[in-house]
Structure formats: structure tokens, C-alpha cells
PDB file of C-alpha atoms in Angstrom:
ATOM      1  CA  MET A   3     144.206 133.022  26.647  1.00  0.00           C
ATOM      2  CA  SER A   4     140.509 132.571  25.918  1.00  0.00           C
ATOM      3  CA  GLU A   5     139.284 129.181  24.767  1.00  0.00           C
ATOM      4  CA  PRO A   6     137.834 130.491  21.459  1.00  0.00           C
ATOM      5  CA  ARG A   7     141.238 132.022  20.657  1.00  0.00           C
ATOM      6  CA  LEU A   8     142.981 128.745  21.567  1.00  0.00           C
ATOM      7  CA  GLU A   9     140.602 126.812  19.294  1.00  0.00           C
ATOM      8  CA  CYS A  10     141.323 129.204  16.402  1.00  0.00           C
ATOM      9  CA  ILE A  11     145.085 128.825  16.852  1.00  0.00           C
ATOM     10  CA  LEU A  12     144.790 125.024  16.948  1.00  0.00           C
ATOM     11  CA  GLU A  13     142.548 124.986  13.874  1.00  0.00           C
ATOM     12  CA  ALA A  14     144.977 127.209  11.943  1.00  0.00           C
ATOM     13  CA  ALA A  15     147.992 125.085  12.924  1.00  0.00           C
ATOM     14  CA  LEU A  16     146.281 121.807  12.025  1.00  0.00           C
ATOM     15  CA  LEU A  17     145.136 123.228   8.700  1.00  0.00           C
ATOM     16  CA  ALA A  18     148.576 124.607   7.831  1.00  0.00           C
ATOM     17  CA  ALA A  19     150.491 121.495   8.921  1.00  0.00           C
ATOM     18  CA  GLY A  20     148.882 119.141   6.421  1.00  0.00           C
ATOM     19  CA  GLU A  21     149.901 116.201   8.609  1.00  0.00           C
ATOM     20  CA  PRO A  22     149.000 114.957  12.090  1.00  0.00           C
ATOM     21  CA  LEU A  23     150.335 117.014  15.004  1.00  0.00           C
ATOM     22  CA  SER A  24     150.951 115.442  18.397  1.00  0.00           C
ATOM     23  CA  THR A  25     149.802 117.018  21.644  1.00  0.00           C
ATOM     24  CA  GLU A  26     153.429 117.978  22.322  1.00  0.00           C
ATOM     25  CA  GLN A  27     153.753 119.698  18.955  1.00  0.00           C
ATOM     26  CA  LEU A  28     150.543 121.622  19.587  1.00  0.00           C
ATOM     27  CA  LEU A  29     151.703 122.693  23.060  1.00  0.00           C
ATOM     28  CA  ASN A  30     155.038 123.830  21.602  1.00  0.00           C
ATOM     29  CA  LEU A  31     153.214 126.317  19.362  1.00  0.00           C
ATOM     30  CA  PHE A  32     152.947 128.606  22.373  1.00  0.00           C
ATOM     31  CA  PRO A  33     155.658 130.536  24.220  1.00  0.00           C
ATOM     32  CA  ASP A  34     156.220 129.275  27.775  1.00  0.00           C
ATOM     33  CA  ASP A  35     154.319 132.153  29.367  1.00  0.00           C
ATOM     34  CA  GLN A  36     151.243 131.535  27.146  1.00  0.00           C
ATOM     35  CA  ARG A  37     151.317 127.737  26.955  1.00  0.00           C
ATOM     36  CA  PRO A  38     147.944 126.227  27.901  1.00  0.00           C
ATOM     37  CA  SER A  39     147.748 123.208  30.170  1.00  0.00           C
ATOM     38  CA  ARG A  40     147.440 119.800  28.542  1.00  0.00           C
ATOM     39  CA  GLN A  41     143.868 119.611  29.873  1.00  0.00           C
ATOM     40  CA  ALA A  42     142.963 123.019  28.388  1.00  0.00           C
ATOM     41  CA  LEU A  43     144.450 121.936  25.053  1.00  0.00           C
ATOM     42  CA  GLU A  44     142.485 118.673  25.025  1.00  0.00           C
ATOM     43  CA  THR A  45     139.284 120.503  25.979  1.00  0.00           C
ATOM     44  CA  ALA A  46     139.826 123.004  23.150  1.00  0.00           C
ATOM     45  CA  LEU A  47     140.456 120.138  20.704  1.00  0.00           C
ATOM     46  CA  GLU A  48     137.218 118.459  21.789  1.00  0.00           C
ATOM     47  CA  HIS A  49     135.278 121.713  21.362  1.00  0.00           C
ATOM     48  CA  LEU A  50     136.863 122.179  17.939  1.00  0.00           C
ATOM     49  CA  ARG A  51     135.861 118.618  16.994  1.00  0.00           C
ATOM     50  CA  GLU A  52     132.264 119.375  18.029  1.00  0.00           C
ATOM     51  CA  ALA A  53     132.243 122.721  16.192  1.00  0.00           C
ATOM     52  CA  LEU A  54     133.316 121.002  12.968  1.00  0.00           C
ATOM     53  CA  GLN A  55     130.509 118.407  13.081  1.00  0.00           C
ATOM     54  CA  GLY A  56     128.554 118.474   9.832  1.00  0.00           C
ATOM     55  CA  ARG A  57     131.147 120.674   8.105  1.00  0.00           C
ATOM     56  CA  GLY A  58     133.493 120.033   5.171  1.00  0.00           C
ATOM     57  CA  VAL A  59     136.383 119.063   7.453  1.00  0.00           C
ATOM     58  CA  VAL A  60     136.568 117.071  10.663  1.00  0.00           C
ATOM     59  CA  LEU A  61     139.122 116.843  13.442  1.00  0.00           C
ATOM     60  CA  ASN A  62     140.344 113.286  13.768  1.00  0.00           C
ATOM     61  CA  GLN A  63     142.803 111.650  16.143  1.00  0.00           C
ATOM     62  CA  VAL A  64     145.156 109.124  14.557  1.00  0.00           C
ATOM     63  CA  ALA A  65     148.265 107.356  15.821  1.00  0.00           C
ATOM     64  CA  SER A  66     150.552 110.345  15.170  1.00  0.00           C
ATOM     65  CA  GLY A  67     148.265 112.942  16.713  1.00  0.00           C
ATOM     66  CA  TYR A  68     145.447 115.161  15.498  1.00  0.00           C
ATOM     67  CA  ARG A  69     144.664 116.200  11.941  1.00  0.00           C
ATOM     68  CA  LEU A  70     142.008 118.005   9.964  1.00  0.00           C
ATOM     69  CA  GLN A  71     140.660 115.912   7.129  1.00  0.00           C
ATOM     70  CA  VAL A  72     137.789 115.733   4.693  1.00  0.00           C
ATOM     71  CA  PRO A  73     134.988 113.378   5.775  1.00  0.00           C
ATOM     72  CA  GLU A  74     134.585 110.312   3.555  1.00  0.00           C
ATOM     73  CA  THR A  75     131.134 111.523   2.506  1.00  0.00           C
ATOM     74  CA  PHE A  76     132.787 114.325   0.502  1.00  0.00           C
ATOM     75  CA  ALA A  77     135.548 112.179  -1.034  1.00  0.00           C
ATOM     76  CA  PRO A  78     133.892 111.818  -4.474  1.00  0.00           C
ATOM     77  CA  TRP A  79     133.976 115.592  -5.002  1.00  0.00           C
ATOM     78  CA  VAL A  80     137.337 116.312  -3.423  1.00  0.00           C
ATOM     79  CA  ALA A  81     139.000 113.466  -5.345  1.00  0.00           C
ATOM     80  CA  ARG A  82     138.331 115.365  -8.583  1.00  0.00           C
ATOM     81  CA  LEU A  83     141.002 117.876  -7.545  1.00  0.00           C
ATOM     82  CA  TRP A  84     143.677 115.300  -8.362  1.00  0.00           C
ATOM     83  CA  GLU A  85     143.869 113.942 -11.872  1.00  0.00           C
ATOM     84  CA  GLU A  86     146.034 110.978 -11.048  1.00  0.00           C
ATOM     85  CA  LYS A  87     144.341 107.819  -9.926  1.00  0.00           C
ATOM     86  CA  PRO A  88     145.106 106.507  -6.463  1.00  0.00           C
ATOM     87  CA  ALA A  89     147.611 103.676  -6.403  1.00  0.00           C
ATOM     88  CA  ARG A  90     146.094 100.247  -6.929  1.00  0.00           C
ATOM     89  CA  TYR A  91     147.674  97.356  -5.117  1.00  0.00           C
ATOM     90  CA  SER A  92     147.612  93.730  -6.136  1.00  0.00           C
ATOM     91  CA  ARG A  93     145.704  91.168  -4.145  1.00  0.00           C
ATOM     92  CA  ALA A  94     149.048  89.739  -2.966  1.00  0.00           C
ATOM     93  CA  VAL A  95     150.121  93.127  -1.545  1.00  0.00           C
ATOM     94  CA  VAL A  96     146.783  93.604   0.229  1.00  0.00           C
ATOM     95  CA  GLU A  97     146.828  90.040   1.615  1.00  0.00           C
ATOM     96  CA  THR A  98     150.388  90.438   2.859  1.00  0.00           C
ATOM     97  CA  LEU A  99     149.651  93.768   4.526  1.00  0.00           C
ATOM     98  CA  SER A 100     146.542  92.304   6.165  1.00  0.00           C
ATOM     99  CA  ILE A 101     148.465  89.326   7.505  1.00  0.00           C
ATOM    100  CA  ILE A 102     151.175  91.589   8.928  1.00  0.00           C
ATOM    101  CA  ALA A 103     148.595  93.924  10.494  1.00  0.00           C
ATOM    102  CA  TYR A 104     146.697  91.120  12.232  1.00  0.00           C
ATOM    103  CA  ARG A 105     149.608  88.802  13.117  1.00  0.00           C
ATOM    104  CA  GLN A 106     152.527  91.152  13.846  1.00  0.00           C
ATOM    105  CA  PRO A 107     155.335  90.710  14.601  1.00  0.00           C
ATOM    106  CA  ILE A 108     155.638  88.075  11.893  1.00  0.00           C
ATOM    107  CA  THR A 109     158.427  86.639   9.749  1.00  0.00           C
ATOM    108  CA  ARG A 110     158.456  86.336   5.992  1.00  0.00           C
ATOM    109  CA  SER A 111     158.281  82.526   6.203  1.00  0.00           C
ATOM    110  CA  GLU A 112     155.221  82.740   8.487  1.00  0.00           C
ATOM    111  CA  ILE A 113     153.529  85.024   5.939  1.00  0.00           C
ATOM    112  CA  GLU A 114     154.362  82.515   3.181  1.00  0.00           C
ATOM    113  CA  GLU A 115     152.959  79.681   5.289  1.00  0.00           C
ATOM    114  CA  ILE A 116     149.681  81.538   5.839  1.00  0.00           C
ATOM    115  CA  ARG A 117     149.331  82.587   2.188  1.00  0.00           C
ATOM    116  CA  GLY A 118     150.435  79.189   0.886  1.00  0.00           C
ATOM    117  CA  VAL A 119     152.728  80.729  -1.730  1.00  0.00           C
ATOM    118  CA  SER A 120     156.203  82.210  -1.736  1.00  0.00           C
ATOM    119  CA  LEU A 121     156.423  85.921  -1.063  1.00  0.00           C
ATOM    120  CA  SER A 122     158.132  88.056  -3.670  1.00  0.00           C
ATOM    121  CA  SER A 123     160.616  90.615  -2.409  1.00  0.00           C
ATOM    122  CA  GLY A 124     158.763  93.200  -4.512  1.00  0.00           C
ATOM    123  CA  ILE A 125     155.713  92.932  -2.262  1.00  0.00           C
ATOM    124  CA  MET A 126     157.718  93.575   0.885  1.00  0.00           C
ATOM    125  CA  ARG A 127     159.652  96.380  -0.835  1.00  0.00           C
ATOM    126  CA  THR A 128     156.392  98.043  -1.936  1.00  0.00           C
ATOM    127  CA  LEU A 129     155.017  97.938   1.612  1.00  0.00           C
ATOM    128  CA  GLN A 130     158.276  99.268   3.081  1.00  0.00           C
ATOM    129  CA  GLU A 131     158.600 102.047   0.475  1.00  0.00           C
ATOM    130  CA  ARG A 132     155.026 103.067   1.211  1.00  0.00           C
ATOM    131  CA  GLY A 133     156.051 103.305   4.870  1.00  0.00           C
ATOM    132  CA  TRP A 134     153.377 100.857   6.004  1.00  0.00           C
ATOM    133  CA  ILE A 135     155.674  98.141   7.392  1.00  0.00           C
ATOM    134  CA  ARG A 136     159.093  98.015   9.005  1.00  0.00           C
ATOM    135  CA  VAL A 137     161.568  95.461  10.314  1.00  0.00           C
ATOM    136  CA  ALA A 138     160.686  95.360  14.005  1.00  0.00           C
ATOM    137  CA  GLY A 139     163.518  93.080  15.075  1.00  0.00           C
ATOM    138  CA  HIS A 140     164.771  89.558  14.551  1.00  0.00           C
ATOM    139  CA  ARG A 141     163.370  86.262  15.777  1.00  0.00           C
ATOM    140  CA  ASP A 142     165.616  84.255  18.077  1.00  0.00           C
ATOM    141  CA  ALA A 143     165.726  81.290  15.708  1.00  0.00           C
ATOM    142  CA  PRO A 144     168.249  79.820  13.264  1.00  0.00           C
ATOM    143  CA  GLY A 145     169.168  82.457  10.706  1.00  0.00           C
ATOM    144  CA  ARG A 146     167.677  85.215  12.921  1.00  0.00           C
ATOM    145  CA  PRO A 147     164.846  86.011  10.485  1.00  0.00           C
ATOM    146  CA  ALA A 148     163.513  89.563  10.424  1.00  0.00           C
ATOM    147  CA  VAL A 149     160.092  90.146  11.935  1.00  0.00           C
ATOM    148  CA  PHE A 150     157.789  92.703  10.362  1.00  0.00           C
ATOM    149  CA  ALA A 151     155.255  95.040  11.927  1.00  0.00           C
ATOM    150  CA  THR A 152     153.120  97.942  10.772  1.00  0.00           C
ATOM    151  CA  THR A 153     154.091 101.591  11.285  1.00  0.00           C
ATOM    152  CA  ARG A 154     152.426 104.797  12.409  1.00  0.00           C
ATOM    153  CA  GLU A 155     152.163 105.732   8.735  1.00  0.00           C
ATOM    154  CA  PHE A 156     150.052 102.591   8.227  1.00  0.00           C
ATOM    155  CA  LEU A 157     147.758 103.625  11.081  1.00  0.00           C
ATOM    156  CA  ASP A 158     147.543 107.206   9.812  1.00  0.00           C
ATOM    157  CA  HIS A 159     146.857 106.174   6.207  1.00  0.00           C
ATOM    158  CA  PHE A 160     144.044 103.833   7.216  1.00  0.00           C
ATOM    159  CA  ASN A 161     142.665 106.349   9.719  1.00  0.00           C
ATOM    160  CA  LEU A 162     143.367 104.222  12.801  1.00  0.00           C
ATOM    161  CA  ALA A 163     144.424 105.502  16.208  1.00  0.00           C
ATOM    162  CA  SER A 164     145.811 102.076  17.182  1.00  0.00           C
ATOM    163  CA  LEU A 165     145.787  98.454  16.056  1.00  0.00           C
ATOM    164  CA  LYS A 166     142.797  97.909  18.341  1.00  0.00           C
ATOM    165  CA  ASP A 167     140.789  99.903  15.781  1.00  0.00           C
ATOM    166  CA  LEU A 168     141.310  97.259  13.079  1.00  0.00           C
ATOM    167  CA  PRO A 169     138.006  95.548  12.291  1.00  0.00           C
ATOM    168  CA  SER A 170     137.733  92.146  13.897  1.00  0.00           C
ATOM    169  CA  LEU A 171     138.083  89.252  11.502  1.00  0.00           C
ATOM    170  CA  VAL A 172     134.608  88.125  12.570  1.00  0.00           C
ATOM    171  CA  SER A 173     133.089  91.452  11.467  1.00  0.00           C
ATOM    172  CA  LEU A 174     134.611  91.000   8.016  1.00  0.00           C
ATOM    173  CA  GLY A 175     132.456  87.917   7.474  1.00  0.00           C
ATOM    174  CA  GLU A 176     132.788  84.182   7.459  1.00  0.00           C
ATOM    175  CA  PRO A 177     135.040  82.458   4.908  1.00  0.00           C
ATOM    176  CA  GLY A 178     133.056  80.857   2.142  1.00  0.00           C
ATOM    177  CA  PRO A 179     131.749  81.532  -1.356  1.00  0.00           C
ATOM    178  CA  GLU A 180     130.946  85.180  -0.521  1.00  0.00           C
ATOM    179  CA  HIS A 181     134.317  85.829   1.162  1.00  0.00           C
ATOM    180  CA  PRO A 182     136.899  83.418  -0.290  1.00  0.00           C
ATOM    181  CA  GLU A 183     139.649  85.894   0.574  1.00  0.00           C
ATOM    182  CA  LEU A 184     139.029  85.186   4.266  1.00  0.00           C
ATOM    183  CA  ASP A 185     139.568  81.453   3.921  1.00  0.00           C
ATOM    184  CA  LEU A 186     143.020  81.676   5.501  1.00  0.00           C
ATOM    185  CA  GLU A 187     144.220  79.093   7.929  1.00  0.00           C
ATOM    186  CA  LEU A 188     146.007  81.121  10.566  1.00  0.00           C
ATOM    187  CA  PRO A 189     148.479  79.253  12.770  1.00  0.00           C
ATOM    188  CA  GLN A 190     147.671  79.406  16.450  1.00  0.00           C
ATOM    189  CA  PRO A 191     150.046  81.616  18.484  1.00  0.00           C
TER     190      PRO A 191
END
């Protein structure tokens, strides 16, 4: 199969899927006798990414695989297609999610200790219903408390391929009058 044809098939599949597709899922699009090698597939994906530069969609790799998406520069126009406003989350929800993302796996009591306030079950339920966090196990301590971690959905939603892509806390700024939200005392691991 020619590379331009392979690129067209991949573009069509990614557009139709509406969600990230893994390399395996992309390879399984083809019958055994026409299946490209993994290397040929990755080369075609890279060429497709380059071909889409400067266009209205881009090919992006996230934790779950590859997806076509609208570049952020076009978000103001595309957002007008949906009348409903995007969900707004309270500061407590955002703080809790941030703590889990940077300190995972972490228990509820450790989150409360960092935030300095008790954690409502509604916050954890919201994050779990959204699919951004999950119970990743239980700590070997009295009461066997659940430990929480982020999910692939979290990575996909925030356009991250892995947790290594989270901005460093240093790049977010120093705690102080300009960034009081960063004035968290994190316990040392």
C-alpha cells in the first residue's frame, strides 16, 4: 500500500473515531495481508502530522493514542458551535485534582493535610464521575485507606501524553501575593 493511501486511511479513521486511537487499533484497521508494519504506520502518522501543520486540525498524541483535534488558536470560533458553557469547577475541585496529579498515589487524609481543610466526598465524587481520578489501591496502614491517582481520561482531557508533561511547579511561579494558590506546604516523600 502506498504511503499517501495509508495516510488518507489513518486520517479518515482518526476523524471518524472522535476519540484517541492506539497504534494497535490503527493497525487492526487493516486485514492481515494489507497490514503495514508498525514503523510504516508511525512514519505515516508523522507525515500526516506534518501535512496538517497550519491547518484547522492537528494530529496529537495523548496517553490513549492519536487523535485529530482543533488547535487552541481556533477554540474561540469552534466553541460557538456549542451553546452550553463548559463545566466550571470550584477552587476546591481544582486544588484537589492538582494535588492528586502531582502527588499520586495519595490518600484522602494526605490531601486534607496538604489543603489544610477537610475534603468533601462531593469533590472526590465529581473527579471520579468525570473519569479524572480512580482508586489505585490501598495503603498498607491502619484502616487500609484508598490511594487515588489520575487516569488516562485525565491525561487525554488535559492534552498530556504522560504525567511527565505536567508543568513543573517551578514554572507555575513562586508562591506569594501574585500566586497565593501555590502557597501549599507539600510534605516531603
